[in-house]
Amino acid sequence: MRERVQDSGNCKVAANRRLHPDSHTCDLCEARAFNMCNALEPEELARLAAIMSHQTVEAGGTFIEEGAAADDLFNLTSGTVKVFKLLSDGRCQITGFMMAGDFLGLSRGGTYAYSATAITPVTFCRFQRPQLRGLFNELPKIERQMLGLAMNELMAAQDQMVLLGRKTARERIASFLLTLSDRAVRRGRPGNPVDLPMTRGDIADYLGLTTETVSRSFTQLKTERVIALKGNHGVEILDLDALVEIAGIDERSTAMAFDTIA
Amino acid sequence: MRERVQDSGNCKVAANRRLHPDSHTCDLCEARAFNMCNALEPEELARLAAIMSHQTVEAGGTFIEEGAAADDLFNLTSGTVKVFKLLSDGRCQITGFMMAGDFLGLSRGGTYAYSATAITPVTFCRFQRPQLRGLFNELPKIERQMLGLAMNELMAAQDQMVLLGRKTARERIASFLLTLSDRAVRRGRPGNPVDLPMTRGDIADYLGLTTETVSRSFTQLKTERVIALKGNHGVEILDLDALVEIAGIDERSTAMAFDTIA
DNA sequence: CGAGATCTTGATCTGGTTCAAAGCAAGTGG
DNA sequence: CCACTTGCTTTGAACCAGATCAAGATCTCG
């Protein structure tokens, strides 16, 4: 299995790197509080653990390819993943950056609806669909938890549509930084020096811009003393109020979360 | 209750028009096959029907307002609804056009995540959240069905992100027409003279464009004999292959649907 | 340390917006 | 039954935010 690379702008698709199986205990899982395992009793958790395997992928590894048979479902436990779709001429749209607690593997007609590539080294729990489906019948809690996660993702997707359809480059960058900061905080990490594991190109593909425009917007905000750049992969928010103001007043956004459907 | 109108570009928000309660039998429901009632046995359906009320809203009526207390969930049975979010300065992004079978009422922190306005007269089933939640425990089937619906919506949202982030105006219009056509077919309606109940302004707010650009793109496709305009609310597809070609080759899109999560 | 990748900056170009003004179609009331 | 309003839609002309093209500067990591 050597890495076939199909060029497509920033979103090169390298074939699956070797997946490294890994021992793992749910007790210590850092994603536990945010994911579908959240509501489970120890005994139930054990049953879930019985049908899953825990694995790692190195940075740059593509472990889901759009159009391939959707055999598995993934539950991230650490690291950051970019989820994206490509147009035939190579244009790329990243639909989300996934972190610990997020699940991956949406399918349409039995094939994956998007590709997923590790930006940092990642670890995840992997489930085979038929087995997971079986467990759903016995533990409807899981299904409910997933419905909640799906609803949250749907709301995030709607916010992203507003961003892509109606916001300026500057507003997009500001919103992006605030969203990342919020997400970090909600995962118990510091929200201020914002960590940007992805490249400028990835940010561009996420925000519907070009690398150059992303860079210029950062520079502009830096010049205005709203942010400070900490190398290529970190941003310090110097003036939060200003950033919120620039983002446009819809940053209720990802602020709170997890209403169940009813 | 008179209509307060808060101007905001194309997406004026008029206060709830009177909701007309309505008698209704699930047996005859035209949305039955596509919505969350689909998998239910007659006896189960009766229990669902017991906690719902069936209502109508006239065209132009706004029955969900972003930020208001999210007390109810809606399940459309006929008509077309636009779902949208507004920025503080009035910019509007329509995140979807909903039809029979779609559900409405996503909430975040107890308040609705978006507004919804009827484009045509609509009818829907209305559920109160607490009651529906109660039924979930007894009929997990409903929850599963909703998870499937949510997943489908999520995939549609991802396609829309590609459209908004990376497609040209021409490509957006072509994709839009194909998607509407597909949806009509999947609901057992003719797919070819495509019905456009919404205005050019609505289409613009959905596709991240302006009214003028939408109009110009239609005119261009008409000049090229790819489509023919049938008044303001209809489009005949004259050259389907060309339209698919123009849309960009990702129109697997809404083509098929309804994989369950696992 | 050095080479490739990533990031910034500058100059120019353009697709889509904005601003402005007719068309057009569906009522409405005289 | 027809002028008149009203709300879309189309078309035209000027403009601009962001894209594209083209160097450099700066990381990153073997």
Coordinates of C-alpha atoms (C1' of nucleotides) in Angstrom, one line a residue:
Chain A
M1 CA 0.0 0.0 0.0
R2 CA 2.1 2.9 -1.2
E3 CA 0.9 6.4 -1.4
R4 CA -0.9 7.2 -4.6
V5 CA -1.2 11.0 -4.8
Q6 CA -4.0 12.5 -6.9
D7 CA -3.3 16.2 -7.1
S8 CA -6.2 18.5 -6.5
G9 CA -5.1 21.8 -5.3
N10 CA -4.6 22.0 -1.6
C11 CA -6.6 18.9 -1.0
K12 CA -4.3 16.2 -2.2
V13 CA -5.7 12.8 -1.6
A14 CA -3.1 10.3 -0.6
A15 CA -4.2 6.7 -0.2
N16 CA -4.8 5.3 3.2
R17 CA -1.7 5.2 5.2
R18 CA -1.3 2.1 7.3
L19 CA -3.8 2.3 10.2
H20 CA -2.1 1.5 13.5
P21 CA -4.2 -0.5 15.8
D22 CA -3.7 0.6 19.4
S23 CA -4.7 -0.5 22.8
H24 CA -7.1 1.8 24.6
T25 CA -9.2 2.2 27.6
C26 CA -12.4 4.1 27.5
D27 CA -11.9 5.2 31.1
L28 CA -9.0 7.5 30.1
C29 CA -10.6 8.6 26.8
E30 CA -10.2 12.4 26.5
A31 CA -13.1 12.6 24.1
R32 CA -15.5 10.8 26.5
A33 CA -17.3 13.9 27.6
F34 CA -18.2 15.1 24.1
N35 CA -19.0 12.1 22.1
M36 CA -21.6 9.4 21.7
C37 CA -20.2 7.4 24.6
N38 CA -21.1 10.2 27.0
A39 CA -24.3 8.9 28.3
L40 CA -23.3 5.3 28.7
E41 CA -23.0 3.3 31.9
P42 CA -19.8 1.3 32.4
E43 CA -21.5 -1.9 31.5
E44 CA -22.9 -0.4 28.3
L45 CA -19.6 1.2 27.4
A46 CA -18.0 -2.2 27.7
R47 CA -20.4 -3.6 25.1
L48 CA -19.6 -0.7 22.8
A49 CA -15.9 -1.2 23.3
A50 CA -16.2 -4.9 22.4
I51 CA -17.2 -4.1 18.8
M52 CA -14.7 -1.3 18.2
S53 CA -11.0 -1.0 17.4
H54 CA -8.9 1.9 18.4
Q55 CA -6.4 3.1 15.8
T56 CA -4.1 5.9 14.8
V57 CA -3.3 7.7 11.6
E58 CA -0.3 9.9 11.0
A59 CA -0.5 13.5 9.9
G60 CA -1.4 13.7 6.2
G61 CA -3.1 10.3 6.1
T62 CA -6.4 10.1 4.3
F63 CA -8.6 7.5 6.0
I64 CA -11.9 8.2 4.3
E65 CA -12.3 8.7 0.6
E66 CA -15.4 10.1 -0.9
G67 CA -17.2 7.5 -3.0
A68 CA -15.5 4.5 -1.4
A69 CA -17.6 1.8 0.3
A70 CA -18.7 3.2 3.6
D71 CA -17.9 0.2 5.8
D72 CA -16.9 1.9 8.9
L73 CA -17.9 4.7 11.3
F74 CA -15.2 6.7 13.2
N75 CA -15.2 8.5 16.5
L76 CA -12.3 10.8 16.9
T77 CA -10.5 10.7 20.2
S78 CA -7.6 13.0 19.5
G79 CA -6.0 15.1 16.8
T80 CA -7.6 17.2 14.0
V81 CA -9.1 16.0 10.7
K82 CA -10.2 17.9 7.7
V83 CA -13.3 16.8 6.0
F84 CA -13.7 17.9 2.4
K85 CA -15.3 17.4 -1.0
L86 CA -13.7 17.9 -4.4
L87 CA -15.1 19.1 -7.7
S88 CA -14.0 17.4 -10.8
D89 CA -11.5 20.1 -11.7
G90 CA -9.8 20.0 -8.3
R91 CA -11.6 22.8 -6.5
C92 CA -11.9 21.8 -2.9
Q93 CA -14.3 22.7 -0.2
I94 CA -13.5 21.7 3.4
T95 CA -16.8 21.2 5.1
G96 CA -15.4 20.9 8.6
F97 CA -12.4 20.4 10.9
M98 CA -13.1 17.5 13.2
M99 CA -11.7 17.1 16.7
A100 CA -12.0 14.7 19.7
G101 CA -15.6 13.7 20.1
D102 CA -16.7 14.2 16.5
F103 CA -17.9 11.3 14.5
L104 CA -17.1 10.6 10.9
G105 CA -18.4 8.4 8.1
L106 CA -21.6 9.8 6.7
S107 CA -22.7 7.7 3.7
R108 CA -25.0 8.1 0.8
G109 CA -26.0 5.0 -1.1
G110 CA -23.4 2.9 0.7
T111 CA -20.4 5.1 -0.1
Y112 CA -18.8 7.9 1.9
A113 CA -20.1 11.3 1.3
Y114 CA -16.8 13.0 1.8
S115 CA -13.0 12.5 2.2
A116 CA -11.2 12.9 5.5
T117 CA -7.5 13.6 6.0
A118 CA -5.5 13.8 9.3
I119 CA -4.0 17.3 9.8
T120 CA -2.2 16.2 12.9
P121 CA -1.6 12.7 14.1
V122 CA -5.1 11.4 15.1
T123 CA -6.6 8.6 17.1
F124 CA -10.1 7.3 16.7
C125 CA -12.4 4.4 17.5
R126 CA -13.6 2.5 14.5
F127 CA -16.9 0.7 14.3
Q128 CA -18.2 -1.6 11.6
R129 CA -21.6 -0.5 10.5
P130 CA -23.5 -3.8 10.8
Q131 CA -22.2 -4.4 14.3
L132 CA -23.0 -0.8 15.4
R133 CA -26.4 -1.1 13.9
G134 CA -27.0 -4.2 16.0
L135 CA -26.0 -2.4 19.1
F136 CA -28.4 0.5 18.3
N137 CA -31.4 -1.8 18.8
E138 CA -30.2 -2.7 22.3
L139 CA -28.8 0.6 23.4
P140 CA -31.1 3.3 22.0
K141 CA -29.2 5.8 24.1
I142 CA -26.4 5.7 21.6
E143 CA -28.8 6.6 18.8
R144 CA -30.2 9.5 20.8
Q145 CA -26.7 10.8 21.6
M146 CA -25.9 10.6 17.9
L147 CA -29.0 12.4 17.0
G148 CA -27.9 15.2 19.3
L149 CA -24.5 15.3 17.7
A150 CA -26.0 15.3 14.2
M151 CA -28.3 18.2 15.1
N152 CA -25.3 20.2 16.4
E153 CA -23.4 19.5 13.2
L154 CA -26.4 20.6 11.2
M155 CA -26.5 23.9 13.1
A156 CA -22.8 24.4 12.6
A157 CA -23.3 23.7 8.9
Q158 CA -26.1 26.3 8.7
D159 CA -23.8 28.9 10.3
Q160 CA -21.2 28.0 7.8
M161 CA -23.6 28.5 5.0
V162 CA -24.3 32.0 6.3
L163 CA -20.5 32.6 6.4
L164 CA -19.9 31.2 2.9
G165 CA -22.9 32.9 1.3
R166 CA -23.0 36.3 2.9
K167 CA -19.9 37.2 4.9
T168 CA -16.8 39.2 3.7
A169 CA -13.3 37.8 3.9
R170 CA -12.6 39.7 7.0
E171 CA -15.8 38.6 8.7
R172 CA -15.1 35.0 7.7
I173 CA -11.6 35.1 9.3
A174 CA -12.9 36.7 12.5
S175 CA -15.8 34.1 12.7
F176 CA -13.4 31.3 12.1
L177 CA -11.0 32.4 14.9
L178 CA -13.9 32.8 17.4
T179 CA -15.4 29.4 16.5
L180 CA -12.0 27.6 17.0
S181 CA -11.5 29.4 20.2
D182 CA -15.0 28.4 21.5
R183 CA -14.5 24.8 20.5
A184 CA -11.2 24.7 22.3
V185 CA -12.7 26.1 25.5
R186 CA -15.6 23.7 25.3
R187 CA -13.1 20.9 25.2
G188 CA -11.3 22.2 28.3
R189 CA -8.4 23.8 26.5
P190 CA -7.3 27.4 26.6
G191 CA -9.3 29.5 24.2
N192 CA -6.9 32.3 23.8
P193 CA -3.8 31.6 22.0
V194 CA -5.9 29.9 19.3
D195 CA -4.3 26.8 17.9
L196 CA -4.4 26.5 14.1
P197 CA -3.1 23.1 13.2
M198 CA -4.1 23.6 9.5
T199 CA -2.4 25.5 6.8
R200 CA -3.5 28.8 5.2
G201 CA -4.6 26.8 2.2
D202 CA -6.8 24.6 4.4
I203 CA -8.3 27.7 6.0
A204 CA -9.0 29.1 2.5
D205 CA -10.6 25.9 1.4
Y206 CA -12.8 26.0 4.5
L207 CA -13.8 29.7 4.2
G208 CA -14.3 29.7 0.5
L209 CA -11.3 32.0 -0.1
T210 CA -7.8 31.8 -1.5
T211 CA -4.5 31.4 0.5
E212 CA -3.6 34.9 -0.4
T213 CA -6.8 36.5 0.9
V214 CA -6.5 34.5 4.1
S215 CA -3.0 35.7 4.6
R216 CA -3.9 39.3 3.8
S217 CA -6.9 39.3 6.2
F218 CA -4.6 37.9 9.0
T219 CA -2.1 40.7 8.3
Q220 CA -4.8 43.3 8.3
L221 CA -6.2 42.2 11.7
K222 CA -2.6 42.0 13.0
T223 CA -2.0 45.6 11.8
E224 CA -5.1 46.7 13.6
R225 CA -3.9 45.0 16.8
V226 CA -6.9 42.8 17.0
I227 CA -4.8 39.7 16.8
A228 CA -1.1 38.7 17.0
L229 CA 0.3 35.9 14.9
K230 CA 2.3 33.3 16.9
G231 CA 4.2 31.6 14.1
N232 CA 2.1 30.0 11.4
H233 CA 0.0 27.9 13.7
G234 CA -1.1 30.1 16.4
V235 CA -3.1 33.3 16.9
E236 CA -3.4 35.4 20.0
I237 CA -6.7 37.3 20.3
L238 CA -5.7 40.8 21.6
D239 CA -9.1 42.5 21.3
L240 CA -11.9 40.0 21.7
D241 CA -14.7 42.6 21.5
A242 CA -13.4 43.9 18.3
L243 CA -13.1 40.5 16.8
V244 CA -16.7 39.7 17.8
E245 CA -17.8 43.0 16.3
I246 CA -16.0 42.2 13.0
A247 CA -17.4 38.7 12.9
G248 CA -20.9 40.0 12.6
I249 CA -23.4 39.6 15.4
D250 CA -24.5 36.1 14.9
E251 CA -22.0 34.5 17.2
R252 CA -24.5 32.9 19.3
S253 CA -23.3 30.3 16.9
T254 CA -21.4 27.4 18.3
A255 CA -21.5 29.1 21.7
M256 CA -23.8 26.7 23.4
A257 CA -24.8 23.3 22.3
F258 CA -26.5 20.1 22.6
D259 CA -30.1 20.5 22.8
T260 CA -31.6 17.2 22.0
I261 CA -34.1 17.2 19.3
A262 CA -37.2 17.3 21.4
Chain B
M1 CA -52.0 40.2 16.4
R2 CA -51.2 42.5 13.5
E3 CA -48.3 42.1 11.2
R4 CA -45.2 43.8 12.5
V5 CA -42.8 43.9 9.6
Q6 CA -39.1 44.2 10.3
D7 CA -37.4 45.0 7.0
S8 CA -34.3 43.1 6.2
G9 CA -33.6 42.9 2.5
N10 CA -35.5 40.1 0.8
C11 CA -36.2 38.3 4.0
K12 CA -38.8 40.4 5.7
V13 CA -39.9 38.9 8.9
A14 CA -43.7 39.3 9.4
A15 CA -45.0 38.2 12.8
N16 CA -46.8 34.9 13.0
R17 CA -50.0 35.0 11.0
R18 CA -52.8 33.2 12.6
L19 CA -52.2 29.5 12.5
H20 CA -55.3 27.7 11.3
P21 CA -56.0 24.4 13.0
D22 CA -57.1 21.8 10.7
S23 CA -58.6 18.3 10.8
H24 CA -56.3 15.7 9.3
T25 CA -56.0 12.0 8.9
C26 CA -52.5 10.4 8.7
D27 CA -53.9 7.8 6.3
L28 CA -54.2 10.4 3.6
C29 CA -51.0 12.3 4.4
E30 CA -49.1 13.0 1.2
A31 CA -45.9 13.4 3.1
R32 CA -46.2 10.0 4.8
A33 CA -43.7 8.2 2.7
F34 CA -40.9 10.8 3.2
N35 CA -41.1 11.8 6.8
M36 CA -40.6 10.5 10.3
C37 CA -44.0 8.7 10.3
N38 CA -42.8 6.5 7.6
A39 CA -41.8 3.5 9.6
L40 CA -44.6 3.5 12.1
E41 CA -47.4 0.9 12.5
P42 CA -51.0 2.1 12.5
E43 CA -51.2 1.8 16.2
E44 CA -48.0 3.7 16.7
L45 CA -49.1 6.3 14.3
A46 CA -52.2 6.9 16.3
R47 CA -50.1 7.6 19.4
L48 CA -48.1 10.1 17.5
A49 CA -51.2 11.7 16.0
A50 CA -52.6 12.0 19.5
I51 CA -50.0 14.5 20.6
M52 CA -49.9 16.6 17.4
S53 CA -52.0 19.3 15.9
H54 CA -52.4 19.9 12.2
Q55 CA -52.3 23.5 11.0
T56 CA -52.0 25.7 8.0
V57 CA -50.1 29.0 7.3
E58 CA -50.8 31.3 4.5
A59 CA -48.1 32.3 2.0
G60 CA -45.8 34.9 3.5
G61 CA -46.4 33.8 7.0
T62 CA -43.4 33.4 9.3
F63 CA -44.1 30.7 11.8
I64 CA -40.6 30.2 13.3
E65 CA -38.5 33.1 14.4
E66 CA -34.8 32.7 15.1
G67 CA -34.1 33.3 18.8
A68 CA -37.7 32.7 19.9
A69 CA -38.4 30.0 22.5
A70 CA -38.3 26.7 20.7
D71 CA -41.4 25.1 22.0
D72 CA -42.5 23.2 19.0
L73 CA -41.3 20.9 16.3
F74 CA -42.9 20.9 12.8
N75 CA -43.3 18.3 10.2
L76 CA -44.3 19.8 6.8
T77 CA -47.1 18.0 5.0
S78 CA -47.6 20.3 2.0
G79 CA -46.3 23.6 0.5
T80 CA -42.8 25.2 0.5
V81 CA -41.0 27.0 3.3
K82 CA -37.8 29.0 3.2
V83 CA -35.5 28.6 6.2
F84 CA -33.1 31.4 6.7
K85 CA -30.8 33.3 9.0
L86 CA -30.1 37.0 9.1
L87 CA -27.0 39.0 9.9
S88 CA -27.5 42.1 12.0
D89 CA -27.3 44.4 9.0
G90 CA -30.0 42.6 7.1
R91 CA -28.0 40.3 4.9
C92 CA -29.9 37.1 4.6
Q93 CA -28.9 33.5 3.9
I94 CA -31.5 31.0 3.1
T95 CA -30.2 27.6 4.3
G96 CA -32.9 25.5 2.7
F97 CA -36.3 25.3 1.0
M98 CA -38.4 22.8 2.9
M99 CA -41.1 20.6 1.4
A100 CA -43.5 17.9 2.4
G101 CA -41.8 15.4 4.7
D102 CA -39.1 17.8 6.0
F103 CA -39.0 18.7 9.7
L104 CA -38.4 22.1 11.2
G105 CA -37.5 23.5 14.6
L106 CA -33.8 23.0 15.3
S107 CA -33.0 24.7 18.6
R108 CA -29.9 25.9 20.3
G109 CA -30.1 26.6 24.0
G110 CA -33.8 26.4 23.9
T111 CA -34.3 28.9 21.1
Y112 CA -34.9 28.4 17.4
A113 CA -31.7 28.4 15.3
Y114 CA -33.4 29.9 12.3
S115 CA -36.5 31.6 11.0
A116 CA -39.0 29.9 8.7
T117 CA -41.5 31.6 6.3
A118 CA -44.1 30.0 4.1
I119 CA -43.5 30.7 0.4
T120 CA -46.7 29.0 -0.7
P121 CA -49.6 28.1 1.6
V122 CA -48.3 25.3 3.8
T123 CA -49.7 22.7 6.1
F124 CA -47.8 20.9 8.9
C125 CA -48.1 18.7 11.9
R126 CA -47.0 20.5 15.1
F127 CA -45.6 18.7 18.1
Q128 CA -44.8 20.1 21.5
R129 CA -41.2 19.2 22.5
P130 CA -41.9 17.7 25.9
Q131 CA -44.6 15.4 24.6
L132 CA -42.6 14.3 21.7
R133 CA -39.6 13.6 23.9
G134 CA -41.9 11.4 26.0
L135 CA -42.9 9.4 23.0
F136 CA -39.3 9.0 21.9
N137 CA -38.7 6.7 24.9
E138 CA -41.5 4.5 23.9
L139 CA -41.1 4.5 20.2
P140 CA -37.3 4.6 19.5
K141 CA -38.2 4.0 15.8
I142 CA -39.1 7.7 15.5
E143 CA -35.8 8.7 16.8
R144 CA -34.1 6.4 14.3
Q145 CA -36.2 7.9 11.5
M146 CA -35.2 11.4 12.6
L147 CA -31.6 10.5 12.8
G148 CA -31.8 9.4 9.1
L149 CA -33.6 12.6 8.2
A150 CA -30.9 14.6 10.0
M151 CA -28.1 12.8 8.3
N152 CA -29.7 13.5 4.9
E153 CA -30.0 17.1 5.8
L154 CA -26.4 17.2 6.9
M155 CA -25.3 15.8 3.6
A156 CA -27.4 18.3 1.7
A157 CA -25.8 21.0 3.8
Q158 CA -22.4 19.8 2.9
D159 CA -23.2 19.9 -0.8
Q160 CA -24.5 23.4 -0.3
M161 CA -21.2 24.4 1.3
V162 CA -19.4 23.2 -1.8
L163 CA -21.8 25.3 -3.9
L164 CA -21.4 28.4 -1.8
G165 CA -17.7 28.2 -1.3
R166 CA -16.5 27.0 -4.7
K167 CA -19.0 27.2 -7.5
T168 CA -19.5 30.0 -10.0
A169 CA -22.9 31.7 -10.4
R170 CA -23.7 29.7 -13.5
E171 CA -22.8 26.4 -11.7
R172 CA -24.9 27.4 -8.7
I173 CA -28.0 28.0 -10.9
A174 CA -27.5 24.7 -12.8
S175 CA -27.0 22.8 -9.5
F176 CA -30.0 24.4 -8.0
L177 CA -32.3 23.5 -10.9
L178 CA -31.1 19.9 -10.9
T179 CA -31.6 19.6 -7.1
L180 CA -35.1 20.9 -7.3
S181 CA -35.9 18.6 -10.2
D182 CA -34.6 15.6 -8.3
R183 CA -36.5 16.5 -5.2
A184 CA -39.7 16.8 -7.1
V185 CA -39.2 13.4 -8.8
R186 CA -38.4 11.8 -5.5
R187 CA -41.7 13.1 -4.2
G188 CA -43.5 11.6 -7.2
R189 CA -44.0 14.8 -9.1
P190 CA -42.8 15.6 -12.6
G191 CA -39.2 16.6 -12.6
N192 CA -39.1 18.5 -15.8
P193 CA -40.9 21.7 -15.9
V194 CA -39.2 22.6 -12.7
D195 CA -41.5 24.5 -10.3
L196 CA -39.9 27.5 -8.7
P197 CA -42.3 28.8 -6.0
M198 CA -39.8 31.2 -4.7
T199 CA -38.7 34.6 -6.1
R200 CA -35.4 35.5 -7.8
G201 CA -34.5 37.2 -4.6
D202 CA -35.1 34.1 -2.6
I203 CA -33.0 32.1 -5.0
A204 CA -30.2 34.7 -4.7
D205 CA -30.3 34.5 -0.9
Y206 CA -30.1 30.7 -1.1
L207 CA -27.2 30.6 -3.6
G208 CA -25.2 33.4 -2.1
L209 CA -25.8 35.8 -5.1
T210 CA -27.8 38.8 -5.9
T211 CA -31.2 39.0 -7.7
E212 CA -29.5 40.5 -10.7
T213 CA -26.9 37.8 -11.1
V214 CA -29.6 35.1 -10.7
S215 CA -31.6 36.8 -13.4
R216 CA -28.6 37.1 -15.7
S217 CA -27.6 33.5 -15.3
F218 CA -31.1 32.3 -16.1
T219 CA -31.1 34.6 -19.2
Q220 CA -27.7 33.2 -20.2
L221 CA -28.8 29.5 -19.9
K222 CA -32.0 30.5 -21.8
T223 CA -30.0 32.0 -24.6
E224 CA -27.9 28.9 -24.8
R225 CA -31.1 26.8 -25.2
V226 CA -30.3 24.8 -22.1
I227 CA -33.4 25.9 -20.3
A228 CA -36.6 27.8 -21.2
L229 CA -38.3 30.1 -18.8
K230 CA -42.0 29.4 -18.1
G231 CA -43.1 32.6 -16.5
N232 CA -41.4 33.6 -13.3
H233 CA -42.1 30.4 -11.5
G234 CA -41.2 27.6 -13.9
V235 CA -38.2 26.4 -15.8
E236 CA -38.2 23.8 -18.5
I237 CA -35.0 21.8 -18.8
L238 CA -34.2 21.5 -22.5
D239 CA -30.8 20.0 -22.4
L240 CA -30.3 17.9 -19.2
D241 CA -26.9 16.7 -20.1
A242 CA -25.6 20.2 -20.7
L243 CA -27.1 21.3 -17.4
V244 CA -25.5 18.4 -15.5
E245 CA -22.2 19.3 -17.2
I246 CA -22.5 22.9 -16.2
A247 CA -23.4 22.1 -12.6
G248 CA -20.1 20.4 -12.1
I249 CA -19.7 16.7 -11.7
D250 CA -20.8 16.2 -8.1
E251 CA -24.4 15.7 -8.8
R252 CA -24.4 12.4 -7.0
S253 CA -25.7 14.9 -4.5
T254 CA -29.3 14.5 -3.5
A255 CA -29.7 11.8 -6.0
M256 CA -30.2 9.0 -3.6
A257 CA -30.8 9.1 0.0
F258 CA -31.6 7.7 3.3
D259 CA -28.8 5.5 4.5
T260 CA -29.3 5.1 8.2
I261 CA -26.3 6.0 10.2
A262 CA -25.0 2.5 10.7
Chain C
dC1 C1' 22.4 23.7 7.2
dG2 C1' 19.7 23.5 3.3
dA3 C1' 15.8 22.4 0.4
dG4 C1' 11.1 22.1 -0.2
dA5 C1' 6.9 23.7 1.5
dT6 C1' 4.3 27.4 3.4
dC7 C1' 3.4 32.1 4.0
dT8 C1' 3.5 37.1 2.7
dT9 C1' 3.3 40.9 -0.3
dG10 C1' 2.7 43.4 -4.6
dA11 C1' 0.4 44.3 -9.2
dT12 C1' -3.2 43.3 -12.1
dC13 C1' -7.5 41.4 -13.5
dT14 C1' -12.4 39.9 -13.3
dG15 C1' -16.9 37.8 -11.9
dG16 C1' -20.2 39.4 -9.5
dT17 C1' -22.1 43.4 -7.0
dT18 C1' -24.1 47.9 -7.0
dC19 C1' -26.6 51.5 -8.7
dA20 C1' -30.1 52.9 -11.9
dA21 C1' -33.8 52.5 -15.0
dA22 C1' -37.0 50.2 -17.8
dG23 C1' -40.2 46.0 -18.7
dC24 C1' -44.0 43.0 -17.2
dA25 C1' -47.7 40.7 -14.9
dA26 C1' -51.2 40.5 -11.6
dG27 C1' -54.3 42.5 -9.2
dT28 C1' -57.6 46.7 -7.8
dG29 C1' -60.7 50.0 -7.9
dG30 C1' -63.1 53.4 -10.5
Chain D
dC1 C1' -63.1 47.1 -19.0
dC2 C1' -59.3 49.7 -18.7
dA3 C1' -55.9 53.0 -16.3
dC4 C1' -53.0 52.6 -12.1
dT5 C1' -50.6 50.8 -8.6
dT6 C1' -47.4 47.4 -6.8
dG7 C1' -44.1 44.0 -6.7
dC8 C1' -41.2 41.3 -9.4
dT9 C1' -37.8 40.7 -13.1
dT10 C1' -34.7 42.1 -16.6
dT11 C1' -31.1 44.8 -18.6
dG12 C1' -27.3 48.2 -18.7
dA13 C1' -23.1 50.6 -17.0
dA14 C1' -19.7 51.4 -13.5
dC15 C1' -17.3 49.6 -9.7
dC16 C1' -14.8 46.7 -6.4
dA17 C1' -13.6 42.7 -3.2
dG18 C1' -11.4 39.0 -3.9
dA19 C1' -8.9 36.1 -7.4
dT20 C1' -5.0 35.4 -10.2
dC21 C1' -0.3 35.9 -11.4
dA22 C1' 4.3 36.5 -9.8
dA23 C1' 8.2 37.2 -6.6
dG24 C1' 10.3 36.9 -2.3
dA25 C1' 10.5 35.8 2.7
dT26 C1' 10.1 32.5 6.2
dC27 C1' 9.3 28.4 8.2
dT28 C1' 10.2 23.3 9.0
dC29 C1' 12.5 19.4 9.5
dG30 C1' 15.5 15.8 7.9

